[in-house]
mmCIF file with all atom_site columns, C-alpha atoms in Angstrom:
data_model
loop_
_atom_site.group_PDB
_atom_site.id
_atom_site.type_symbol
_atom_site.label_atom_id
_atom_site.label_alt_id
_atom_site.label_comp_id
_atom_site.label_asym_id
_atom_site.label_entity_id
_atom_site.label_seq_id
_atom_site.pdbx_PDB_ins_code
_atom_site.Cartn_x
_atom_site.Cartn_y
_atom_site.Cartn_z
_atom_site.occupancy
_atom_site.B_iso_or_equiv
_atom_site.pdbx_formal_charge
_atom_site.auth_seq_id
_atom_site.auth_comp_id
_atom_site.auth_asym_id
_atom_site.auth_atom_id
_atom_site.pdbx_PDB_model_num
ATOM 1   C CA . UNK A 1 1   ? -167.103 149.149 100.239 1.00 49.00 ? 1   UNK A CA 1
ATOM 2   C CA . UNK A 1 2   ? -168.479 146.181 101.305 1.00 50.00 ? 2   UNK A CA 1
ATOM 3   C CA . UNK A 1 3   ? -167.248 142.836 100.570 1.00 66.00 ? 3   UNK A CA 1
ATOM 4   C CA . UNK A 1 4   ? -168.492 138.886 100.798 1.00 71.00 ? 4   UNK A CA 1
ATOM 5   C CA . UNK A 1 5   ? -166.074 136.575 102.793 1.00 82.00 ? 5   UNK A CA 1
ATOM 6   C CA . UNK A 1 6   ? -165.868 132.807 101.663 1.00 85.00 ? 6   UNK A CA 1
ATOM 7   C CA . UNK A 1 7   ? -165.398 130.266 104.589 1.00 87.00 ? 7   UNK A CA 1
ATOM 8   C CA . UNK A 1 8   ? -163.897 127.860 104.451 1.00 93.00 ? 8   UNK A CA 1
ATOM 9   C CA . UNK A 1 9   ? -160.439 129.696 102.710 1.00 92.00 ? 9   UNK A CA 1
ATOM 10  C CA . UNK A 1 10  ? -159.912 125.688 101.228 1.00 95.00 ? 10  UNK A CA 1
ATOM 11  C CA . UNK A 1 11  ? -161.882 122.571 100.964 1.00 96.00 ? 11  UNK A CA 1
ATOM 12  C CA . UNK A 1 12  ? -160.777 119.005 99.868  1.00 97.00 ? 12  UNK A CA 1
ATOM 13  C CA . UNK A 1 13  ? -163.282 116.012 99.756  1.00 96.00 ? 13  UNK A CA 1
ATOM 14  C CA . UNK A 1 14  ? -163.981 113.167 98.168  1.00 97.00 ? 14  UNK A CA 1
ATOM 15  C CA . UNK A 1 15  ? -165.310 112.316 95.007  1.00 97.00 ? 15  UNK A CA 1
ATOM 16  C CA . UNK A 1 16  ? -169.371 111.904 95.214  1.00 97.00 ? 16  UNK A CA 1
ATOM 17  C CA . UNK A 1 17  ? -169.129 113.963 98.327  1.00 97.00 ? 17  UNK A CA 1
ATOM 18  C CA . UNK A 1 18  ? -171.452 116.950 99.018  1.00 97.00 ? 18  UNK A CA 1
ATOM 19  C CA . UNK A 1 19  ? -169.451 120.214 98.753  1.00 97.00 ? 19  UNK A CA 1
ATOM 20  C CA . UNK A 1 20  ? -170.488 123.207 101.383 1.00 97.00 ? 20  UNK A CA 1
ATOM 21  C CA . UNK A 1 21  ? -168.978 126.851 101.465 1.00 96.00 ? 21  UNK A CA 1
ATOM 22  C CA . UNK A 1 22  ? -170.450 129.999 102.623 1.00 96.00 ? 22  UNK A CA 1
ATOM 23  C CA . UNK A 1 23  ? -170.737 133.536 102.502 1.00 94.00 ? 23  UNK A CA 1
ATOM 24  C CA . UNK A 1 24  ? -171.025 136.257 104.728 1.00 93.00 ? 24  UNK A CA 1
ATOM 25  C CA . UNK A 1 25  ? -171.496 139.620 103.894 1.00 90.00 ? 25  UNK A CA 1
ATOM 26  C CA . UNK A 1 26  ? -171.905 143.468 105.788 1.00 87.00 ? 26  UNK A CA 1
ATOM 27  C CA . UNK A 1 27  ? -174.657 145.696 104.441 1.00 84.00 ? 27  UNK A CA 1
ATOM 28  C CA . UNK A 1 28  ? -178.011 144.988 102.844 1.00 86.00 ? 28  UNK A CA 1
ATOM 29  C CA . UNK A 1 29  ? -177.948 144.027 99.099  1.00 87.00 ? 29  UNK A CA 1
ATOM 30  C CA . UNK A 1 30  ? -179.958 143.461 96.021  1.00 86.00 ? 30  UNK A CA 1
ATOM 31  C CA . UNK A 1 31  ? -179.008 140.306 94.521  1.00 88.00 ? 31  UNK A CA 1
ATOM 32  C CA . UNK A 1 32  ? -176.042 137.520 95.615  1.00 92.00 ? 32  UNK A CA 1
ATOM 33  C CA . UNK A 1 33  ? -174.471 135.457 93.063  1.00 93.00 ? 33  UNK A CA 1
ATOM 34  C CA . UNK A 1 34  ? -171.821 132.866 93.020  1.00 95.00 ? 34  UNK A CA 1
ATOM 35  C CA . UNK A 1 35  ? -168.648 132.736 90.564  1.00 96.00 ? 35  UNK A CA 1
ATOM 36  C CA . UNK A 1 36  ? -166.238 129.398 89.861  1.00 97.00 ? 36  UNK A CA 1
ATOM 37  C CA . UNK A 1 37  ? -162.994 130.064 88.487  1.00 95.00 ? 37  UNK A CA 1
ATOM 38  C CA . UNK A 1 38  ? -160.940 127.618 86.880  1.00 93.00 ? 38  UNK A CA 1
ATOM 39  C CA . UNK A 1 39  ? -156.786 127.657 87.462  1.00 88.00 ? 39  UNK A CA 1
ATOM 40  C CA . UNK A 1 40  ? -155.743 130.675 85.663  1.00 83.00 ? 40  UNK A CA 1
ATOM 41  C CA . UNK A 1 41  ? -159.034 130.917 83.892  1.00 86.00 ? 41  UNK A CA 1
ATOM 42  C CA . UNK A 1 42  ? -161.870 134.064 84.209  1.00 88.00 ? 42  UNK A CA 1
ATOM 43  C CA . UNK A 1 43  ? -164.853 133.466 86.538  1.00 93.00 ? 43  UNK A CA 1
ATOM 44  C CA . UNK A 1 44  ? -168.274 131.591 85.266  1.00 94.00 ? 44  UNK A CA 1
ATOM 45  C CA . UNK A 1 45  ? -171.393 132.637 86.577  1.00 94.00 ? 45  UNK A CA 1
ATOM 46  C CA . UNK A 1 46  ? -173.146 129.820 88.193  1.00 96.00 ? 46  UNK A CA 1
ATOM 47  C CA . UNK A 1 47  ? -175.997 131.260 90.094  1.00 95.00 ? 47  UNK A CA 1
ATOM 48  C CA . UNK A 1 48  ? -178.015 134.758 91.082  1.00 93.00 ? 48  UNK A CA 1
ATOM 49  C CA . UNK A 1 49  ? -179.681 134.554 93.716  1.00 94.00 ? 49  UNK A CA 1
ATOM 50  C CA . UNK A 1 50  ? -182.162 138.120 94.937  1.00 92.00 ? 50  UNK A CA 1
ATOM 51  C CA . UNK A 1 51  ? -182.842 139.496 98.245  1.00 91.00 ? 51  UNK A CA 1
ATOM 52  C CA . UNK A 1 52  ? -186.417 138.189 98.573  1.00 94.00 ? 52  UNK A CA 1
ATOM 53  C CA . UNK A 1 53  ? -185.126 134.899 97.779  1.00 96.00 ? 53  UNK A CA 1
ATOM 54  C CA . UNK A 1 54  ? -184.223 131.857 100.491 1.00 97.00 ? 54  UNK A CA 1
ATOM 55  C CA . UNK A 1 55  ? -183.269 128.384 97.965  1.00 97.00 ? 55  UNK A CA 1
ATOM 56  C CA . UNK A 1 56  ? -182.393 128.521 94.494  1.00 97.00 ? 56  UNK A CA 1
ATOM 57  C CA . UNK A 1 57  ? -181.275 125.272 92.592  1.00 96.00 ? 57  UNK A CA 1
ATOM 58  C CA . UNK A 1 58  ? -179.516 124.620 89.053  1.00 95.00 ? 58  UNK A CA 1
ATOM 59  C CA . UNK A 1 59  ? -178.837 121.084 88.630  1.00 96.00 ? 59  UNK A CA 1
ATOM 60  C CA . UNK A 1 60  ? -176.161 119.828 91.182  1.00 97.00 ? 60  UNK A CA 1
ATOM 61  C CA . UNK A 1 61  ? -176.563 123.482 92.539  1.00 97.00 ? 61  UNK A CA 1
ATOM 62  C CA . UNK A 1 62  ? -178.334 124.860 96.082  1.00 98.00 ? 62  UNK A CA 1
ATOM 63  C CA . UNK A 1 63  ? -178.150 127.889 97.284  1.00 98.00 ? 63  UNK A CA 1
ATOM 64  C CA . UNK A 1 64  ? -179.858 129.345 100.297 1.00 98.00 ? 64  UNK A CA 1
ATOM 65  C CA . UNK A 1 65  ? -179.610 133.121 101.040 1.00 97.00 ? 65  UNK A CA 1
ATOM 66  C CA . UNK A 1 66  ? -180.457 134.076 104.554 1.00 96.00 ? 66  UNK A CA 1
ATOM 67  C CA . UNK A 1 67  ? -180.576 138.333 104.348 1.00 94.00 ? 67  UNK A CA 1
ATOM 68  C CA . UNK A 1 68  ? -181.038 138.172 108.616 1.00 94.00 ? 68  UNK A CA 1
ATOM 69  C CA . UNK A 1 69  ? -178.167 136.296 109.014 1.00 94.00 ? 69  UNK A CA 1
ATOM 70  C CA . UNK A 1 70  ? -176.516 138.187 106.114 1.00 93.00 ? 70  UNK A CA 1
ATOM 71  C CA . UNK A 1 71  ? -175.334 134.916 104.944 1.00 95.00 ? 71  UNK A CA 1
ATOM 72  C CA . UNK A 1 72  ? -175.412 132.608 101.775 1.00 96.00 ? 72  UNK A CA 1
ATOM 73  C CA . UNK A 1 73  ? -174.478 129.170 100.909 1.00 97.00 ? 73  UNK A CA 1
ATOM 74  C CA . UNK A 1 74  ? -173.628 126.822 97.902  1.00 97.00 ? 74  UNK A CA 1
ATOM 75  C CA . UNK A 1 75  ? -173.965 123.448 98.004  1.00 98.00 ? 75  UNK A CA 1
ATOM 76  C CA . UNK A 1 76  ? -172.476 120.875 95.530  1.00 98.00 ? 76  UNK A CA 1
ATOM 77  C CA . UNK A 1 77  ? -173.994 118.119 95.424  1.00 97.00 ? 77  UNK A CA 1
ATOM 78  C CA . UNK A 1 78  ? -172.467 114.750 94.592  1.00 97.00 ? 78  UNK A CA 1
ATOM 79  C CA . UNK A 1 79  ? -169.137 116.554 93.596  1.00 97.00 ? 79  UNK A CA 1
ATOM 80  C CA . UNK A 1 80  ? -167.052 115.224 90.731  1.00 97.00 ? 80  UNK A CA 1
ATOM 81  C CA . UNK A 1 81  ? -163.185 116.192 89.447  1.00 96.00 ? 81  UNK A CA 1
ATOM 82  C CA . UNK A 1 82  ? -164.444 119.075 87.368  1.00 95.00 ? 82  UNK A CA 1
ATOM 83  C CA . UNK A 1 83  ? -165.732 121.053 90.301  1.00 97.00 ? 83  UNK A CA 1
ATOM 84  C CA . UNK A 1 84  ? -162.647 121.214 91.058  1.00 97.00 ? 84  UNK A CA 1
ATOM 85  C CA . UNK A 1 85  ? -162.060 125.155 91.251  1.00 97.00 ? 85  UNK A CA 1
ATOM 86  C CA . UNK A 1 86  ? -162.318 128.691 93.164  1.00 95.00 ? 86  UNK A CA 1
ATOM 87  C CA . UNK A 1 87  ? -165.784 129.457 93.992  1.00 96.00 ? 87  UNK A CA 1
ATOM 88  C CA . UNK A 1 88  ? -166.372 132.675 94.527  1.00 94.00 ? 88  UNK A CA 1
ATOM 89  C CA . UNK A 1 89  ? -169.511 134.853 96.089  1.00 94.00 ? 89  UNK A CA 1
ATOM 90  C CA . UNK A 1 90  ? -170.486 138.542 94.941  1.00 91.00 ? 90  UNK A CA 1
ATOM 91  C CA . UNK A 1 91  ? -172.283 140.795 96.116  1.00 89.00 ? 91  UNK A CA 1
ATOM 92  C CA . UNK A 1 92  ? -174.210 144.483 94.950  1.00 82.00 ? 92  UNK A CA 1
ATOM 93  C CA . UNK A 1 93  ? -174.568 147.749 97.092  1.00 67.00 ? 93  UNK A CA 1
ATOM 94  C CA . UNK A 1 94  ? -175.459 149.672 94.085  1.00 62.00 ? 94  UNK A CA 1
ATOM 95  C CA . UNK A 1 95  ? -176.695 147.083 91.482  1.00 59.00 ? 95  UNK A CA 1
ATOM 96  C CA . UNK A 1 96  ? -174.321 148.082 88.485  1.00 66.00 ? 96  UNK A CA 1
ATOM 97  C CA . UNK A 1 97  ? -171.054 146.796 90.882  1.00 76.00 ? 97  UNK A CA 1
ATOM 98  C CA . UNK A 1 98  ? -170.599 143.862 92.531  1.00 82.00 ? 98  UNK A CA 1
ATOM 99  C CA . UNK A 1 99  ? -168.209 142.976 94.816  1.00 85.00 ? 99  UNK A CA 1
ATOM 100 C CA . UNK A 1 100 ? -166.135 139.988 95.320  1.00 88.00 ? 100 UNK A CA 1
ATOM 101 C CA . UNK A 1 101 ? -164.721 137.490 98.396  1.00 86.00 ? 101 UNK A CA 1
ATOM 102 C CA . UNK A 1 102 ? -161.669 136.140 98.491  1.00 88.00 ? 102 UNK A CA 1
ATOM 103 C CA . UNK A 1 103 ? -162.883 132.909 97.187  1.00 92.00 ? 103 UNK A CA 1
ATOM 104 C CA . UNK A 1 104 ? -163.086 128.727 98.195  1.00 95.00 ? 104 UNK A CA 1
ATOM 105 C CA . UNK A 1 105 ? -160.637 126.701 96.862  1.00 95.00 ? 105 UNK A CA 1
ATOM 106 C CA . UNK A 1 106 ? -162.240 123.303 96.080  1.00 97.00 ? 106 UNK A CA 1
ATOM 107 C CA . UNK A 1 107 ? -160.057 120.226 95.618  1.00 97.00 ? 107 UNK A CA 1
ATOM 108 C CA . UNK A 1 108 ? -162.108 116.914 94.612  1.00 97.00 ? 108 UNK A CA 1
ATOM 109 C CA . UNK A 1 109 ? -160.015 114.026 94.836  1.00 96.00 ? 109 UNK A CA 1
ATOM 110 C CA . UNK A 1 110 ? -160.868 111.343 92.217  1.00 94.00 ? 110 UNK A CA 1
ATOM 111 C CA . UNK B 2 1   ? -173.502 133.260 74.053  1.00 69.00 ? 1   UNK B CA 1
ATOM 112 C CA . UNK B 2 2   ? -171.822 136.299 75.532  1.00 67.00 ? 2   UNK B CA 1
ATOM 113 C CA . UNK B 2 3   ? -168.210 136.571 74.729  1.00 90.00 ? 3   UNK B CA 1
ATOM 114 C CA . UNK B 2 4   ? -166.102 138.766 76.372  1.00 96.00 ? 4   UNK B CA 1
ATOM 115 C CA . UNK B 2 5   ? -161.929 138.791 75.281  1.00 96.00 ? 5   UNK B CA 1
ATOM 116 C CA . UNK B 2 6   ? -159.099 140.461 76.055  1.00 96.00 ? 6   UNK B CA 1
ATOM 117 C CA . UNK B 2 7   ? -156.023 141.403 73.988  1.00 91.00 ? 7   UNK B CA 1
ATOM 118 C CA . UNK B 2 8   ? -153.187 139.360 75.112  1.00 92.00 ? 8   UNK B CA 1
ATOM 119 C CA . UNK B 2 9   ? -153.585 136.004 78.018  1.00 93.00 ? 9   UNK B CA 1
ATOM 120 C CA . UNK B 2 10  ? -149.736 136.936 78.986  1.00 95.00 ? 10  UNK B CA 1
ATOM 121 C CA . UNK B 2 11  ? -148.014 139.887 78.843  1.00 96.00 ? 11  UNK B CA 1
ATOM 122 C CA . UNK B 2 12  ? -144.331 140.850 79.936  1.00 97.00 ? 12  UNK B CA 1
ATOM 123 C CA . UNK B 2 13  ? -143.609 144.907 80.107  1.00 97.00 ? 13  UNK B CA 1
ATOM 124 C CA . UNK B 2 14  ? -141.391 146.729 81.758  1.00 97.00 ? 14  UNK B CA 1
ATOM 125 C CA . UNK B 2 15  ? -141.107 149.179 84.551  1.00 97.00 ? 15  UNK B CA 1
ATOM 126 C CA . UNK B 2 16  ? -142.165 152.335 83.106  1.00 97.00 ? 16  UNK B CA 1
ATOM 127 C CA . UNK B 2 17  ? -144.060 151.422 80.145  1.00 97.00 ? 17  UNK B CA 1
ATOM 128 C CA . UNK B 2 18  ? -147.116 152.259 78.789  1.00 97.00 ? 18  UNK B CA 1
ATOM 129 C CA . UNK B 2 19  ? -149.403 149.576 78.713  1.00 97.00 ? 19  UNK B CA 1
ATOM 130 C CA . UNK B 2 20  ? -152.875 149.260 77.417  1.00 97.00 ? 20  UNK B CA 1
ATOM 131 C CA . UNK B 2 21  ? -155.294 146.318 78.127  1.00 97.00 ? 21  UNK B CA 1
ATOM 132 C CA . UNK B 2 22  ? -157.864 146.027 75.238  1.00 97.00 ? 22  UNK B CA 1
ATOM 133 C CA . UNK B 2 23  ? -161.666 144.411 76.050  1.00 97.00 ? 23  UNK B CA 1
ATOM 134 C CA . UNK B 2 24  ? -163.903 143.800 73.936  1.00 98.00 ? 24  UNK B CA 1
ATOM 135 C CA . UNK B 2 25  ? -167.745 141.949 74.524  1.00 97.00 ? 25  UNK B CA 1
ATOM 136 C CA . UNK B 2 26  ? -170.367 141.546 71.649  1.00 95.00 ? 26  UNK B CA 1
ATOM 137 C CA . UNK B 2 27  ? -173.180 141.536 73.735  1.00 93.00 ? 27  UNK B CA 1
ATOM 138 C CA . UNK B 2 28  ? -174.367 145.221 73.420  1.00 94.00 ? 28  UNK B CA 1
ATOM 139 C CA . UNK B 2 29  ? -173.931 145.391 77.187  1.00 95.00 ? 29  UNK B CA 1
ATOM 140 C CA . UNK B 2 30  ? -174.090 148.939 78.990  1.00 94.00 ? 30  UNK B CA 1
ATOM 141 C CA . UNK B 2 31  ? -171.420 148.272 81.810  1.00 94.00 ? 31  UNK B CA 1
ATOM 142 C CA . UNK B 2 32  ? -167.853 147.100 81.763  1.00 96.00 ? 32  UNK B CA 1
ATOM 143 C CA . UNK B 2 33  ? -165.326 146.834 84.478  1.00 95.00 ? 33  UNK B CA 1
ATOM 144 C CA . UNK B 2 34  ? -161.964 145.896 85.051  1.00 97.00 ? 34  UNK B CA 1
ATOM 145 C CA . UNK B 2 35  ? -160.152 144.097 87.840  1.00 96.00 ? 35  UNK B CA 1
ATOM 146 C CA . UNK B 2 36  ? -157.396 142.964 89.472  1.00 96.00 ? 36  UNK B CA 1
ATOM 147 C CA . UNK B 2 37  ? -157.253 138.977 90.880  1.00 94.00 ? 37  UNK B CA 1
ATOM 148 C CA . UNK B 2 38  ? -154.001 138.812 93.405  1.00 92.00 ? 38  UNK B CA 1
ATOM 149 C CA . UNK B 2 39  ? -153.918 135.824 95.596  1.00 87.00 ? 39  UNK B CA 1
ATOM 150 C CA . UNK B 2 40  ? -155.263 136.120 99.004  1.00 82.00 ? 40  UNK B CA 1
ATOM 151 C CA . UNK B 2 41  ? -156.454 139.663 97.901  1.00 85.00 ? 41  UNK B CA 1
ATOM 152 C CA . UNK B 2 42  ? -159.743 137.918 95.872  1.00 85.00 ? 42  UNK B CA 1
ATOM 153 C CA . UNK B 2 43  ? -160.980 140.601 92.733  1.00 91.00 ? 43  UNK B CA 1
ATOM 154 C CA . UNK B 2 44  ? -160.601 144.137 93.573  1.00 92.00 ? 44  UNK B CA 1
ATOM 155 C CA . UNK B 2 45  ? -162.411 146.720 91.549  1.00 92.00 ? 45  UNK B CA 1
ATOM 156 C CA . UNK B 2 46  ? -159.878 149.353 89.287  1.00 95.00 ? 46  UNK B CA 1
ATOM 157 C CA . UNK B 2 47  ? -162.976 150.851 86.985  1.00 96.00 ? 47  UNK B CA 1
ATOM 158 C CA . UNK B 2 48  ? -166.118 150.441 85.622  1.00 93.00 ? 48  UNK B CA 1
ATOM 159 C CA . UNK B 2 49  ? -168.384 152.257 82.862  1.00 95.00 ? 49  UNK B CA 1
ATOM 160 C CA . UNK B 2 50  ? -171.796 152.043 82.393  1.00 93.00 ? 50  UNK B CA 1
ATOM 161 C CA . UNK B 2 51  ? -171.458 153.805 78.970  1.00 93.00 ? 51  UNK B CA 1
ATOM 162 C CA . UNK B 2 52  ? -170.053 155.131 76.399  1.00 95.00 ? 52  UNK B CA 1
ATOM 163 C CA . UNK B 2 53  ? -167.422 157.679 77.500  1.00 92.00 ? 53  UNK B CA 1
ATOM 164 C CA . UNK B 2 54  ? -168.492 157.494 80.803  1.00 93.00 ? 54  UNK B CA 1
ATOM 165 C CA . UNK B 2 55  ? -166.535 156.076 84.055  1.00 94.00 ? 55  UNK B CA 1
ATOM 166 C CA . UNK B 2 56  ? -166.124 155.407 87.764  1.00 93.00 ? 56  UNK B CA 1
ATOM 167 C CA . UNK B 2 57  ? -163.237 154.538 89.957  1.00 93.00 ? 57  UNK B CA 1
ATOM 168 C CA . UNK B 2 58  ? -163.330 151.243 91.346  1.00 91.00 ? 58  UNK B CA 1
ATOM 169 C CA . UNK B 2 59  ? -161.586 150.196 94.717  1.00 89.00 ? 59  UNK B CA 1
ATOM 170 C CA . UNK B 2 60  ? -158.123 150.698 93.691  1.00 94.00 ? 60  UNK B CA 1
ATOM 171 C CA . UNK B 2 61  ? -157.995 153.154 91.124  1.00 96.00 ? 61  UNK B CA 1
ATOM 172 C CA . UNK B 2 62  ? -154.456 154.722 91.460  1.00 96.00 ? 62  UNK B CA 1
ATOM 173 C CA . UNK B 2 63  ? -151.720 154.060 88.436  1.00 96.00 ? 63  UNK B CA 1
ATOM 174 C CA . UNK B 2 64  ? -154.662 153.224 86.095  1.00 97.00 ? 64  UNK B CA 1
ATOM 175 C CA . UNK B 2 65  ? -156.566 154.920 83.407  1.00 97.00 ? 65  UNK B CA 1
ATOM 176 C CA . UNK B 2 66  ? -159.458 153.818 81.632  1.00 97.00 ? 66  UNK B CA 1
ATOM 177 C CA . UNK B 2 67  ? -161.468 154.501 78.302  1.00 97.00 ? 67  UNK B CA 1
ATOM 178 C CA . UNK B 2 68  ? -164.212 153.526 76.455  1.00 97.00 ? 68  UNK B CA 1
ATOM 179 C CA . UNK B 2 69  ? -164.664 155.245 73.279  1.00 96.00 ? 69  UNK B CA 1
ATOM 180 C CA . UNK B 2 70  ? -167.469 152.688 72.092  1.00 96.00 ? 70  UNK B CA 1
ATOM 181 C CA . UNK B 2 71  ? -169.717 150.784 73.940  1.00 96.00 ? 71  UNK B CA 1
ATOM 182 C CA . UNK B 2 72  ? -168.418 147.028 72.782  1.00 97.00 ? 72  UNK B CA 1
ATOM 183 C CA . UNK B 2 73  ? -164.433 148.150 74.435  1.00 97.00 ? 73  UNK B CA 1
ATOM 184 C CA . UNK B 2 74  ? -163.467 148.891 76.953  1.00 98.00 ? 74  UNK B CA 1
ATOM 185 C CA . UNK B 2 75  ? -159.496 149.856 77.626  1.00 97.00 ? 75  UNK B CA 1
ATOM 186 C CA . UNK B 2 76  ? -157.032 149.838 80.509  1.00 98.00 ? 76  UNK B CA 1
ATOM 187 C CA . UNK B 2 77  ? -154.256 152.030 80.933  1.00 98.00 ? 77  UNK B CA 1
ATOM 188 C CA . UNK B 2 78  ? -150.822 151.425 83.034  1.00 97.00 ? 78  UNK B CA 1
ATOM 189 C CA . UNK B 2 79  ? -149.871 155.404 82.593  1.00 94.00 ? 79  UNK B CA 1
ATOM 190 C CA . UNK B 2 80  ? -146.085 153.857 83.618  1.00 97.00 ? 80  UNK B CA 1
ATOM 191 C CA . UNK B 2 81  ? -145.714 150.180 84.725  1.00 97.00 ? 81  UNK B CA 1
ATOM 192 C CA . UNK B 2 82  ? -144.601 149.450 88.474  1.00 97.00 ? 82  UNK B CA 1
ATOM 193 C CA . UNK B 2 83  ? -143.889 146.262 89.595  1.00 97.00 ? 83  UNK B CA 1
ATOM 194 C CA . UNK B 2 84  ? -146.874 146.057 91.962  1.00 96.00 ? 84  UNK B CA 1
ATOM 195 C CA . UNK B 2 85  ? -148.628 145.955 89.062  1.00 98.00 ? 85  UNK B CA 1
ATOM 196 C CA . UNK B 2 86  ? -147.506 142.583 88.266  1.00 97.00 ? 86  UNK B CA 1
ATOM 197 C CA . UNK B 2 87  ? -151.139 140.749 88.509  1.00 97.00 ? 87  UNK B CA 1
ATOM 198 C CA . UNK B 2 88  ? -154.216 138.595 87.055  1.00 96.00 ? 88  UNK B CA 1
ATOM 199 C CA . UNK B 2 89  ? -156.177 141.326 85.148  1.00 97.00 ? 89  UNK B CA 1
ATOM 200 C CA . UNK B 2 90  ? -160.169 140.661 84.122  1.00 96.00 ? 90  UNK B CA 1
ATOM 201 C CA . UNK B 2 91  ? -162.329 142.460 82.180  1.00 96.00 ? 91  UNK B CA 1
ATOM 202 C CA . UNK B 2 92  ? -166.000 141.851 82.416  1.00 95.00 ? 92  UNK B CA 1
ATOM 203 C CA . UNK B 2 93  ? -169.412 143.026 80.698  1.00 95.00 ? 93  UNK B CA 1
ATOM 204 C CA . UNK B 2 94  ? -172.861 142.885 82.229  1.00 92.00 ? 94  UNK B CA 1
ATOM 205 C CA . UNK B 2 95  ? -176.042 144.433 81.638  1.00 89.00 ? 95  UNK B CA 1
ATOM 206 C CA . UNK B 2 96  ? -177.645 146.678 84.097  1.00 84.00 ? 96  UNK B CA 1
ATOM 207 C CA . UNK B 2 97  ? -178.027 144.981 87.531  1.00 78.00 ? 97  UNK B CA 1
ATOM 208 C CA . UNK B 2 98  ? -177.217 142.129 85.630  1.00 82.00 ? 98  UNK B CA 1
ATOM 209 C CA . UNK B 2 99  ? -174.388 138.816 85.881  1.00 87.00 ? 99  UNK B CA 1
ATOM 210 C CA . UNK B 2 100 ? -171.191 139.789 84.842  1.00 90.00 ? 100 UNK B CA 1
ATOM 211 C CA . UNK B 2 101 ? -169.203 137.297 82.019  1.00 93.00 ? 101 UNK B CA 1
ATOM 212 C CA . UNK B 2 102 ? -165.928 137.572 82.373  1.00 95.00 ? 102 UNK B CA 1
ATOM 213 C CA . UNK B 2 103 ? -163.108 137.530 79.851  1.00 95.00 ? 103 UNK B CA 1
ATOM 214 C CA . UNK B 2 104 ? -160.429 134.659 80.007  1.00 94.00 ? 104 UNK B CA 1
ATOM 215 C CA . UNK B 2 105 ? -157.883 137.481 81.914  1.00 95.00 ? 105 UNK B CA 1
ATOM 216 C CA . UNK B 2 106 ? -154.357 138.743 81.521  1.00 96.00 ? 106 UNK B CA 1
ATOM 217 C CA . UNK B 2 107 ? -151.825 137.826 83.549  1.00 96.00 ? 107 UNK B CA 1
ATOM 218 C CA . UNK B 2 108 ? -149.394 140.583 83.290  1.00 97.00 ? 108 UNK B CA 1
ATOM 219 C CA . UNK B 2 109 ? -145.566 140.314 84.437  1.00 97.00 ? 109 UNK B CA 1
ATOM 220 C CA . UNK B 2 110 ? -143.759 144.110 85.332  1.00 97.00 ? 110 UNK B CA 1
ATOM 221 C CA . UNK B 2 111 ? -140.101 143.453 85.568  1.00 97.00 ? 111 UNK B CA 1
#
């Protein structure tokens, strides 16, 4: 099974500060999407993003999926407390299951 | 908006028990899963169903059962509790091909 890795593992920046983390993944998929998780909370869907798709934005939100690279990114822009939390990527093989990274842990310091 | 719960946010059992893990979303979706959050170990797959009475093993399927007698629940079973079990569980509905919502999740303690 195929899995998407999160790098960087942690991130801690600055109020107002842009937020990066990325995802790499092995095989070819059908759709990407990216998951924050509150402390001890479930995950919240934040953002699908398909195959035959390069930039997708929702608000604060960019995300860039590059299928040659087998890469993806999220970008937070002009971060605040509340974003502080896991962010995680997932990816499909089959379509019905997705599978999930170990997850970015993002620390924004008021 | 799609609501997904689960039975119990903590839960203390011993080793041995039976435990079940109810889920339950109300928004007619086809496929369920369950998994397993254990730090530095991300979400790992135990089962999913993508309808009624129907099932597939996940990742890490051993020492679990699973049923899902109508389409809006979706149960976990710990046959007999170990203490590896000890974890975050999360339950989660989607339709096909679709996002997954996620439940709030059960952290479960095996003594």
């Amino acid at each position: 099974s195929q899995q998407g890795e999160e790098d960087p593992q942690a991130l801690s920046i600055q109020e107002g500060e842009n937020a990066t983390m990325n995802c790499s993944y092995k095989t070819s998929i059908n759709n990407l999407q990216w998951y924050r998780q509150n402390s001890g909370r479930g995950l919240v869907h934040l953002i699908l993003i398909r195959s035959n798709e390069r930039e997708k934005h929702s608000g604060r939100l960019r995300v860039t999926l590059d299928t040659s690279k087998k890469s993806s990114s999220l970008l937070i822009t002009a971060s605040r407390a509340a974003d502080t939390a896991s962010y995680f990527c997932a990816t499909d093989e089959t379509g019905n299951q997705f599978y999930f990274g170990t997850g970015t842990s993002l620390t924004v310091i008021p | 908006d799609v609501k997904v719960t689960q039975s119990s946010r903590y839960l203390v059992k011993r080793t041995g028990e039976k435990v079940f893990l109810e889920c339950v979303q109300d928004m007619d979706h086809e496929n369920m899963f369950w998994y397993r959050q254990d730090p530095g170990l991300g979400l790992r797959l135990i089962y999913f169903s993508y309808d009624v009475k129907m099932k597939e093993k996940g990742d890490i399927p051993e020492g679990y059962s699973v049923s899902r007698e109508k389409k809006e629940r979706f149960s976990l079973i710990l046959e007999s509790a170990s203490t590896n079990q000890t974890s975050m569980y999360l339950c989660a509905s989607s339709p096909p091909r679709g996002t997954q919502y996620f439940g709030p999740g059960t952290r479960l303690l095996v003594l």
